[in-house]
Amino acid sequence: QQRAILKAVVGIAEALQLKVIVEGLETTEQLDMVRSLGIHLGQGYLIGAPSEPNTAEAVFQDQPTLCHT
């Protein structure tokens, strides 16, 4: 059912020329599913635990490939 909901959201977003950002990615299975639907933006514990703004900024400066648009 999650896949069907995401597929519908992606369809609406494409029709409106919007990007989809997935929240709450916790497993590689979830990541694989959203990627298979063409979603390439997301956040969650799988990608990184919550952190202070300064720490997050340092991570993105050291790992520019994490910042994908």
Coordinates of C-alpha atoms in Angstrom, one line a residue:
Q1 CA 0.0 0.0 0.0
Q2 CA 2.9 2.4 0.7
R3 CA 4.2 1.9 -2.9
A4 CA 0.7 2.7 -4.3
I5 CA 0.5 5.9 -2.3
L6 CA 4.0 7.0 -3.2
K7 CA 3.3 6.2 -6.9
A8 CA 0.2 8.4 -6.8
V9 CA 2.1 11.3 -5.1
V10 CA 4.9 11.0 -7.7
G11 CA 2.3 11.2 -10.5
I12 CA 0.7 14.3 -9.0
A13 CA 4.1 15.9 -8.4
E14 CA 5.2 15.3 -12.0
A15 CA 1.9 16.7 -13.3
L16 CA 2.6 19.9 -11.3
Q17 CA 6.3 19.9 -12.0
L18 CA 7.2 19.5 -8.4
K19 CA 9.9 17.5 -6.6
V20 CA 9.1 14.8 -4.1
I21 CA 11.2 14.5 -0.9
V22 CA 10.6 11.3 1.1
E23 CA 10.7 11.6 4.9
G24 CA 11.5 8.8 7.4
L25 CA 13.8 6.5 5.4
E26 CA 14.9 3.8 7.8
T27 CA 15.7 0.7 5.7
T28 CA 17.5 0.0 2.5
E29 CA 14.3 -1.6 1.3
Q30 CA 12.5 1.7 1.6
L31 CA 15.3 3.5 -0.1
D32 CA 15.2 1.0 -3.0
M33 CA 11.5 1.4 -3.3
V34 CA 11.5 5.2 -3.5
R35 CA 14.4 5.2 -5.9
S36 CA 12.5 2.7 -8.2
L37 CA 9.7 5.3 -8.3
G38 CA 12.1 8.0 -9.4
I39 CA 12.4 9.8 -6.0
H40 CA 16.0 10.8 -5.3
L41 CA 15.5 13.2 -2.4
G42 CA 14.9 12.0 1.1
Q43 CA 15.9 12.0 4.8
G44 CA 15.7 9.7 7.7
Y45 CA 17.9 7.6 10.1
L46 CA 19.2 5.5 7.2
I47 CA 20.9 8.6 5.7
G48 CA 21.8 10.2 9.1
A49 CA 20.6 10.7 12.6
P50 CA 19.4 14.2 13.6
S51 CA 22.3 16.5 14.3
E52 CA 23.1 20.1 15.2
P53 CA 23.1 22.6 12.3
N54 CA 26.9 23.1 12.4
T55 CA 27.5 19.3 12.3
A56 CA 25.1 18.8 9.4
E57 CA 26.8 21.7 7.5
A58 CA 30.2 20.2 7.9
V59 CA 29.0 16.8 6.6
F60 CA 27.6 18.4 3.4
Q61 CA 30.8 20.4 2.9
D62 CA 32.9 17.2 3.2
Q63 CA 30.4 15.0 1.2
P64 CA 29.0 17.2 -1.6
T65 CA 27.5 14.1 -3.3
L66 CA 25.0 13.9 -0.4
C67 CA 23.5 17.2 -1.6
H68 CA 21.7 15.9 -4.7
T69 CA 19.1 17.9 -6.5

